[in-house]
Coordinates of C-alpha atoms in Angstrom, one line a residue:
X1 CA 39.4 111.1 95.9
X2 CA 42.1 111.1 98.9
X3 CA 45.0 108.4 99.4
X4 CA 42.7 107.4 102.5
X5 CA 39.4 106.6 100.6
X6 CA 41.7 104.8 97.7
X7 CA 43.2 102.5 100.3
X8 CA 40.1 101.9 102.0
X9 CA 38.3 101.0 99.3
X10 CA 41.1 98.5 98.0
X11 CA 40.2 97.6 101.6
X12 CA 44.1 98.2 102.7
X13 CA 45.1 99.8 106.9
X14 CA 47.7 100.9 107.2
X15 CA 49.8 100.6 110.8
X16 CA 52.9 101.8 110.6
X17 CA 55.5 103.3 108.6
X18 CA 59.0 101.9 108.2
X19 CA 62.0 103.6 109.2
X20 CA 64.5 105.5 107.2
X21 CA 67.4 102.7 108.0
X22 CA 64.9 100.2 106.4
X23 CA 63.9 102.2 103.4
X24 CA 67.4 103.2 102.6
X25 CA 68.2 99.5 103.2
X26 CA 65.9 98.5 100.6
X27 CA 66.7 101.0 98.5
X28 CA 70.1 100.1 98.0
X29 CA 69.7 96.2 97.3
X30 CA 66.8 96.9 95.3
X31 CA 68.6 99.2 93.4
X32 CA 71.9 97.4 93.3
X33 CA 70.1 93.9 92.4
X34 CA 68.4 95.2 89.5
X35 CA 71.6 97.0 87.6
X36 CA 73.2 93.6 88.3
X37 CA 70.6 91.8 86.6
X38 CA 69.9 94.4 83.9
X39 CA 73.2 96.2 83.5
X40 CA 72.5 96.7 79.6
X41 CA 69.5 98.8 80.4
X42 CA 70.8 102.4 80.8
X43 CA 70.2 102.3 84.7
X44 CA 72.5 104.3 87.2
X45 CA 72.4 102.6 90.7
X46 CA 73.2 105.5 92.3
X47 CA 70.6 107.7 90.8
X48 CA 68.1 104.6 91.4
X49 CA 68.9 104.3 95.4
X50 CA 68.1 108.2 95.5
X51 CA 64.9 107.6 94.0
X52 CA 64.0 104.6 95.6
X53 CA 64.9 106.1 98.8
X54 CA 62.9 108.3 98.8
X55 CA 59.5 106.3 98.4
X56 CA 57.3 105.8 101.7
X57 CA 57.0 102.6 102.8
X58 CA 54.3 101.1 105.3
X59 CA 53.2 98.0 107.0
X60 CA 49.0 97.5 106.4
X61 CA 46.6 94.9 106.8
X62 CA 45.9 94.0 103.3
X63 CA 43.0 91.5 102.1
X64 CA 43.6 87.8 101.4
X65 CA 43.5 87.1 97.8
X66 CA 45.5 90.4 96.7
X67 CA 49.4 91.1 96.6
X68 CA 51.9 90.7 99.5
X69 CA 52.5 94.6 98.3
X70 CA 51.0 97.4 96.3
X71 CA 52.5 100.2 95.1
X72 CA 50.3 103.7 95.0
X73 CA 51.6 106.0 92.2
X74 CA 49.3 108.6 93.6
X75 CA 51.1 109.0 97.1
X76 CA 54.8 107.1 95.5
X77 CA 53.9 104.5 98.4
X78 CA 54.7 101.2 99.2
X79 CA 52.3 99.1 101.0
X80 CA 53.4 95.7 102.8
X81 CA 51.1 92.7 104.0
X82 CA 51.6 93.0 108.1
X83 CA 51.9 89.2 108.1
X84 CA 55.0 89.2 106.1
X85 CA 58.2 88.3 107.9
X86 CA 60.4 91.2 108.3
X87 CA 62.9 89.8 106.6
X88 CA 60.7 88.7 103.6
X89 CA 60.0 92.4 102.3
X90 CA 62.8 93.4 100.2
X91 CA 61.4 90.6 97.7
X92 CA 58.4 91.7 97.5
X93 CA 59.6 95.4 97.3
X94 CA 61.6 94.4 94.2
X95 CA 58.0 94.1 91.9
X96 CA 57.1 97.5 93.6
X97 CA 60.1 99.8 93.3
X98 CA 60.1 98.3 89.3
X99 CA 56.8 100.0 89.6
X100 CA 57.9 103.2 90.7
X101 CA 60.8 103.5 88.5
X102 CA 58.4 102.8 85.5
X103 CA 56.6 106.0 86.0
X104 CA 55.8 108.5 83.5
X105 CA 54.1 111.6 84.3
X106 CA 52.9 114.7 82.5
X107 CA 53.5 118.2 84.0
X108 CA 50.7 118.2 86.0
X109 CA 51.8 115.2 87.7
X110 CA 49.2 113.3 86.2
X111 CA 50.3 109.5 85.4
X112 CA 50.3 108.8 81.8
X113 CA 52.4 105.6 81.6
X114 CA 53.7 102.5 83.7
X115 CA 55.9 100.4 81.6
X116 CA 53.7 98.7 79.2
X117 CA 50.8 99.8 80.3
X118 CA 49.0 103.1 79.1
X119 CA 47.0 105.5 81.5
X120 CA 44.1 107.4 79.4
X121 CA 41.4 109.8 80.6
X122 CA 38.9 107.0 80.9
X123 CA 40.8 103.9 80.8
X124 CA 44.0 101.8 80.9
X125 CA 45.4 99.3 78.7
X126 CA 47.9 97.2 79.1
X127 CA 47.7 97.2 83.1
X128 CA 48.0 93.3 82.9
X129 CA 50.4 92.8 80.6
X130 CA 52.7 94.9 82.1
X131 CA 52.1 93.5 86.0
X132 CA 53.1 90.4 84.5
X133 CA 56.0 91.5 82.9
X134 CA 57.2 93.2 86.1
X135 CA 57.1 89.6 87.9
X136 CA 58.9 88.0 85.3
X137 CA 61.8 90.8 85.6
X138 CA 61.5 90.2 89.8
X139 CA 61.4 86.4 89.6
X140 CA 65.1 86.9 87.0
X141 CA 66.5 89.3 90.2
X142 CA 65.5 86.8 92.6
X143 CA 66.2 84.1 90.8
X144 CA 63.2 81.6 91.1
X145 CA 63.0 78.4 89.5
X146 CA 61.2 76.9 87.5
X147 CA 58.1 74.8 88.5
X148 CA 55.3 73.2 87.2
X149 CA 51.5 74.6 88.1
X150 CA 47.8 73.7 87.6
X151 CA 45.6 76.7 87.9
X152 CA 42.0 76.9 86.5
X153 CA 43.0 72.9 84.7
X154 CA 45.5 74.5 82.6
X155 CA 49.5 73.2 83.6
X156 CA 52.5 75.3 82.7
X157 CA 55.9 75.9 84.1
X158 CA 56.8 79.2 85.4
X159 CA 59.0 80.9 87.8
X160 CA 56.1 83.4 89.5
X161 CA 54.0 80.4 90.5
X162 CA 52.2 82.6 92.9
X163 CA 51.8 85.9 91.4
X164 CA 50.3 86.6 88.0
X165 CA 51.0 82.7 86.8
X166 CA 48.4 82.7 83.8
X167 CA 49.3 86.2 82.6
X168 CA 53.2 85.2 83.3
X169 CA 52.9 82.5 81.0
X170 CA 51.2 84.2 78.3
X171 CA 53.9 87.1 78.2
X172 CA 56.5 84.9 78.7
X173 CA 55.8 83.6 75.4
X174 CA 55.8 87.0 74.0
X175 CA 59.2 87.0 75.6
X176 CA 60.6 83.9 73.7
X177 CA 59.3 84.8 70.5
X178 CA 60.6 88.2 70.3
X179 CA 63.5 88.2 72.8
X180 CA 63.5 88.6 76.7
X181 CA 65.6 91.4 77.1
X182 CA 63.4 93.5 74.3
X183 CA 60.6 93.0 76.7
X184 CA 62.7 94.3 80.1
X185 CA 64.3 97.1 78.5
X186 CA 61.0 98.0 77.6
X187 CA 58.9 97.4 80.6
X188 CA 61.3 99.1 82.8
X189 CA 62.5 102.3 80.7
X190 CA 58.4 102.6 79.4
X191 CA 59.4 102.4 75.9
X192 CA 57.6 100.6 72.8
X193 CA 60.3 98.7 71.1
X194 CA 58.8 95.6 72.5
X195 CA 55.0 96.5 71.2
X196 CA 56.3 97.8 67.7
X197 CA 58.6 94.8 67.6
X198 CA 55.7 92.8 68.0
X199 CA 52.9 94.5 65.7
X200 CA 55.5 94.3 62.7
X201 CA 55.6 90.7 62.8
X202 CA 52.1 89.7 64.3
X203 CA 49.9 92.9 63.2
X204 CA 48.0 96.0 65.3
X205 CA 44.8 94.0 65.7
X206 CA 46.3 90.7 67.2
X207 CA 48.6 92.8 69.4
X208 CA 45.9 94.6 70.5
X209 CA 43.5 91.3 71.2
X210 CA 46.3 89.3 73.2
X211 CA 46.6 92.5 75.2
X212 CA 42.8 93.3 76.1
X213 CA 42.7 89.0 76.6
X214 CA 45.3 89.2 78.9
X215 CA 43.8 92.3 80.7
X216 CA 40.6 90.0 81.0
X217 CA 42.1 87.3 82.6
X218 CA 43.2 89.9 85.3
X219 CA 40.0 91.2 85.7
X220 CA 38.3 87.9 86.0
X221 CA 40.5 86.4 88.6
X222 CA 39.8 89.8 90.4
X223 CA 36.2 89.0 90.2
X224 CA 36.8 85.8 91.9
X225 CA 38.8 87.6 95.1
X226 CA 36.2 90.2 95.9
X227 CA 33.5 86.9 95.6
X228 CA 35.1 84.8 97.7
X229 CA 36.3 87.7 100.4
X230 CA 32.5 88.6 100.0
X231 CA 31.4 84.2 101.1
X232 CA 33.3 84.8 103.8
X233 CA 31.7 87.6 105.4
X234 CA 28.4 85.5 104.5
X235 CA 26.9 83.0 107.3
X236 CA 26.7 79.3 105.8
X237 CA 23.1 79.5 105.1
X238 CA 23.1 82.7 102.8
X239 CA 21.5 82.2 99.7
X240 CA 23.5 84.4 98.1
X241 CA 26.4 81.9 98.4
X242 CA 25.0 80.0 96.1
X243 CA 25.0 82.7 93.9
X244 CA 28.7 83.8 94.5
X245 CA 30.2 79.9 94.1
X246 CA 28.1 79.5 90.5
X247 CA 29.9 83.4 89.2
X248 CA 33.0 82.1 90.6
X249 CA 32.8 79.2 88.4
X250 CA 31.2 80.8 85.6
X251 CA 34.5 83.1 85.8
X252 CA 37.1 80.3 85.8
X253 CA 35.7 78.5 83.0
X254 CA 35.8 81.9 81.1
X255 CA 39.7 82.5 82.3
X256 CA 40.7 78.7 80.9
X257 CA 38.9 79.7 77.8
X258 CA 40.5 83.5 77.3
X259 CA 43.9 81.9 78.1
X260 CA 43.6 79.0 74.9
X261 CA 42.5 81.6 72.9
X262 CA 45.0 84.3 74.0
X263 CA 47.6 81.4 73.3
X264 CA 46.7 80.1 70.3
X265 CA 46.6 83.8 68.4
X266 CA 50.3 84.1 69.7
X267 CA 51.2 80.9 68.0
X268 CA 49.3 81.0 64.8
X269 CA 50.1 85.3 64.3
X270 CA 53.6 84.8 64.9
X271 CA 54.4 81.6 63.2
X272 CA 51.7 82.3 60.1
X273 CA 53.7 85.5 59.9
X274 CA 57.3 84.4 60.1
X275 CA 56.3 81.3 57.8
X276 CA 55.7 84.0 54.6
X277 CA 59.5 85.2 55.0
X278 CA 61.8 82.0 55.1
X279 CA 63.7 82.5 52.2
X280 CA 66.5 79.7 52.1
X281 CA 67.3 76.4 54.1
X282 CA 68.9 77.8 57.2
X283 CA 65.6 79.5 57.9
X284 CA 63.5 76.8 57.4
X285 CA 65.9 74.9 60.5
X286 CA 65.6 78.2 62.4
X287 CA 61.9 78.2 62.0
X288 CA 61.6 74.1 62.4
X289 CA 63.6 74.8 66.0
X290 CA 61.5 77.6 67.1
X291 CA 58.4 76.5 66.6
X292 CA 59.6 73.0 68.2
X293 CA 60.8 74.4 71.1
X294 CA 57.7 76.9 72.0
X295 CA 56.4 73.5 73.2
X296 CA 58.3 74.6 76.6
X297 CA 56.3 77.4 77.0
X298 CA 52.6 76.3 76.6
X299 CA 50.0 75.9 79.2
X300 CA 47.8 73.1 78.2
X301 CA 44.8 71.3 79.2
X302 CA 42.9 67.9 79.3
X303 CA 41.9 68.5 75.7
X304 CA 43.8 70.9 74.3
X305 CA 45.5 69.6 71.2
X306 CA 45.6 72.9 69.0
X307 CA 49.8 73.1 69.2
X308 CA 50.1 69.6 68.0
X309 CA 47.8 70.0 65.3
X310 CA 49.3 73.4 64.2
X311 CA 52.7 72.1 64.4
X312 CA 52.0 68.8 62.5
X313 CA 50.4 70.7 59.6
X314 CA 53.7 73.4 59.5
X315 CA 56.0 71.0 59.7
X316 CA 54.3 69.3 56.2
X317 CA 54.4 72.9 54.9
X318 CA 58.0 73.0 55.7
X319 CA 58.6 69.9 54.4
X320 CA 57.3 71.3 51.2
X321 CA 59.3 74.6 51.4
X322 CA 62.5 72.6 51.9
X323 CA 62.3 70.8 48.6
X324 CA 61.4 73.9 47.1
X325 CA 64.3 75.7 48.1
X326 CA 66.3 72.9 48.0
X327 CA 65.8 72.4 44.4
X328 CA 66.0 76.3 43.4
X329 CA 69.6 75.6 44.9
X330 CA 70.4 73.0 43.4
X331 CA 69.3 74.5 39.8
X332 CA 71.4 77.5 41.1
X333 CA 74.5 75.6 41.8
X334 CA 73.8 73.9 38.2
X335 CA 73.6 77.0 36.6
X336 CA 76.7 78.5 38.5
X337 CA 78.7 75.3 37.2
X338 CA 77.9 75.3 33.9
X339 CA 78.8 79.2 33.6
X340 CA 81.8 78.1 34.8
X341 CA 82.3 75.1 32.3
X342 CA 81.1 77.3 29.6
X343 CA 83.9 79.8 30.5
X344 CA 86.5 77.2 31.0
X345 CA 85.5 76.0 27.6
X346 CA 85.7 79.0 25.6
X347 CA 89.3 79.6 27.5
X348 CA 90.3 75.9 26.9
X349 CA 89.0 76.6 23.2
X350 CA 91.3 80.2 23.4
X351 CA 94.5 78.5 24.3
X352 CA 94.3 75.7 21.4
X353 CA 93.4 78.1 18.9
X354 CA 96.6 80.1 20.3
X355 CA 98.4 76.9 20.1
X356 CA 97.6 76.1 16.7
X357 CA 98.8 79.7 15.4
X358 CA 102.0 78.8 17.6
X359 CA 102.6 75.9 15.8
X360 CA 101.8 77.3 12.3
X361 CA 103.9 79.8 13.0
X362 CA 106.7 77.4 14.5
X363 CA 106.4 75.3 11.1
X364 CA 106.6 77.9 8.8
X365 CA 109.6 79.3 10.5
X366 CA 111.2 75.8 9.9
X367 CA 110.2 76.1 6.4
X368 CA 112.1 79.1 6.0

């Protein structure tokens, strides 16, 4: 299939291409932004404005509902909404050139990896989970703060309120729980510290169903574009709108469902798991806090009470641990002392028998 019939059927026309003076331009703060964000990542800025410069870059008519830009591995193209300011398109070039540096390709040029996401013969995995961790390494660049959301009845704080919020929150999560940079340095360099960092402590099988969860949700909210881009090409009195507005809702319900779920394997797989290895009282604080503080990242609903209840039912757990602990170290410190009183003893004991000979030996001398 040619670059053409790809963007037309992602329904994107194309109208011009920019300059050289504004590719280079974007280049260079692209590039420069991200080493100054990231400079513990093993990127050159030099070698990354050559690269980046060298990426096409065009203004299209793109369809409402997707991204203000899309990047096309197959063509190392750029694609930017025509109703975006002119001045506006360096920040949304910053999730795009991520994109391109991401790349991995075999020797016949085929694409095999983006980041975090994995291209096979006859799928791809990952696809969401990396987009989203792409947008929370542009919103850090750009620095966006933090607000709080509603989408499909679930609230959340995030800093990418308008791309990828759902997925966003969920990896952001991910983030906290095994450590933010772990997750750049991996989605940028396309390495798997962050996935093997995360199967040792939560296991293959949960990795693997937050990931194909997350995907979903992507998918879905997909669905709902091409449905409602499809309503509007439909006059009033269509049926088939009907149709369309009971899917769409069908759809949401099932992304406000995939998300609890998603969410409430990453709490009980990491926290279940960590649980098994506290070992002494610092621990048990270090769990206490983290768990207390993952409060910050949750998207929650109406109804949803599953946190609460998980973290009411740990915390009686802990309680438990603590005594236990706290009582193997206080037998400990027994033991320790009355080593030491036994040892002091038998010196003590030592000394007046050496004392006694002394003195016998004093007396005896006198006698003589």
């Amino acid at each position: 299939m040619s670059i053409e019939s790809d963007l037309k059927k992602d329904g994107i026309e194309v109208i011009q291409k920019l300059d050289t003076l504004k590719i280079n331009s974007i280049a260079k703060n692209v590039s420069t932004r991200i080493c100054e964000t990231f400079p513990n990542f093993n990127l050159n800025q030099n070698e990354l404005f050559i690269k980046l410069s060298r990426l096409n870059m065009y203004i299209a008519n793109i369809p409402e509902g997707m991204a203000e830009a899309s990047y096309f591995f197959r063509n190392s193209s750029i694609y930017f909404n025509s109703h975006l300011d002119y001045e506006d398109i360096e920040e949304f070039a910053i999730h795009e050139c991520i994109h391109n540096i991401q790349e991995v390709k075999d020797n016949k040029n085929y694409l095999i990896r983006m980041g975090l996401c994995d291209y096979t013969e006859f799928n791809i995995y990952g696809l969401a989970l990396n987009e989203a961790a792409v947008q929370l390494m542009s919103s850090k660049i750009l620095g966006i703060p933090e607000e709080f959301v509603k989408y499909y009845n679930i609230s959340f704080k995030t800093n990418s309120p308008t791309y990828y919020p759902l997925e966003c929150c969920l990896v952001k999560q991910l983030a906290y729980l095994i450590g933010e940079n772990t997750l750049f340095e991996s989605t940028i360099n396309s390495t798997d510290t962050f996935k093997s960092k995360l199967i040792s402590i939560i296991g293959e099988r949960n990795f693997y169903t937050i990931q194909k969860s997350i995907d979903k949700i992507l998918t879905y909210q997909e669905d709902i574009i091409k449905l409602n881009n499809k309503i509007q090409q439909l006059d009033e009195t269509n049926k088939k709108i009907n149709s369309s507005l009971q899917k769409i809702d069908s759809l949401k319900s099932k992304i406000t469902a995939s998300f609890i779920k998603t969410q409430n394997i990453i709490i009980s797989s990491y926290f279940d798991s960590t649980f098994s290895y506290i070992s002494n009282l610092e621990e048990v604080e270090n769990y206490r806090r983290k768990l207390y503080n993952f409060k910050d990242y949750l998207g929650t609903t109406d109804e949803y009470t599953y946190f609460n209840d998980y973290y009411v039912d740990r915390m009686v757990k802990l309680e438990e641990l603590y005594y236990k602990l706290e009582n193997a170290h206080i037998n400990n410190s027994l033991s320790v002392i009355s080593k030491k009183t036994s040892i002091l003893l038998t010196f003590i004991k030592i000394v007046k028998k050496l004392l006694r000979i002394k003195k016998s030996e004093n007396t005896e001398f006198q006698k003589d």
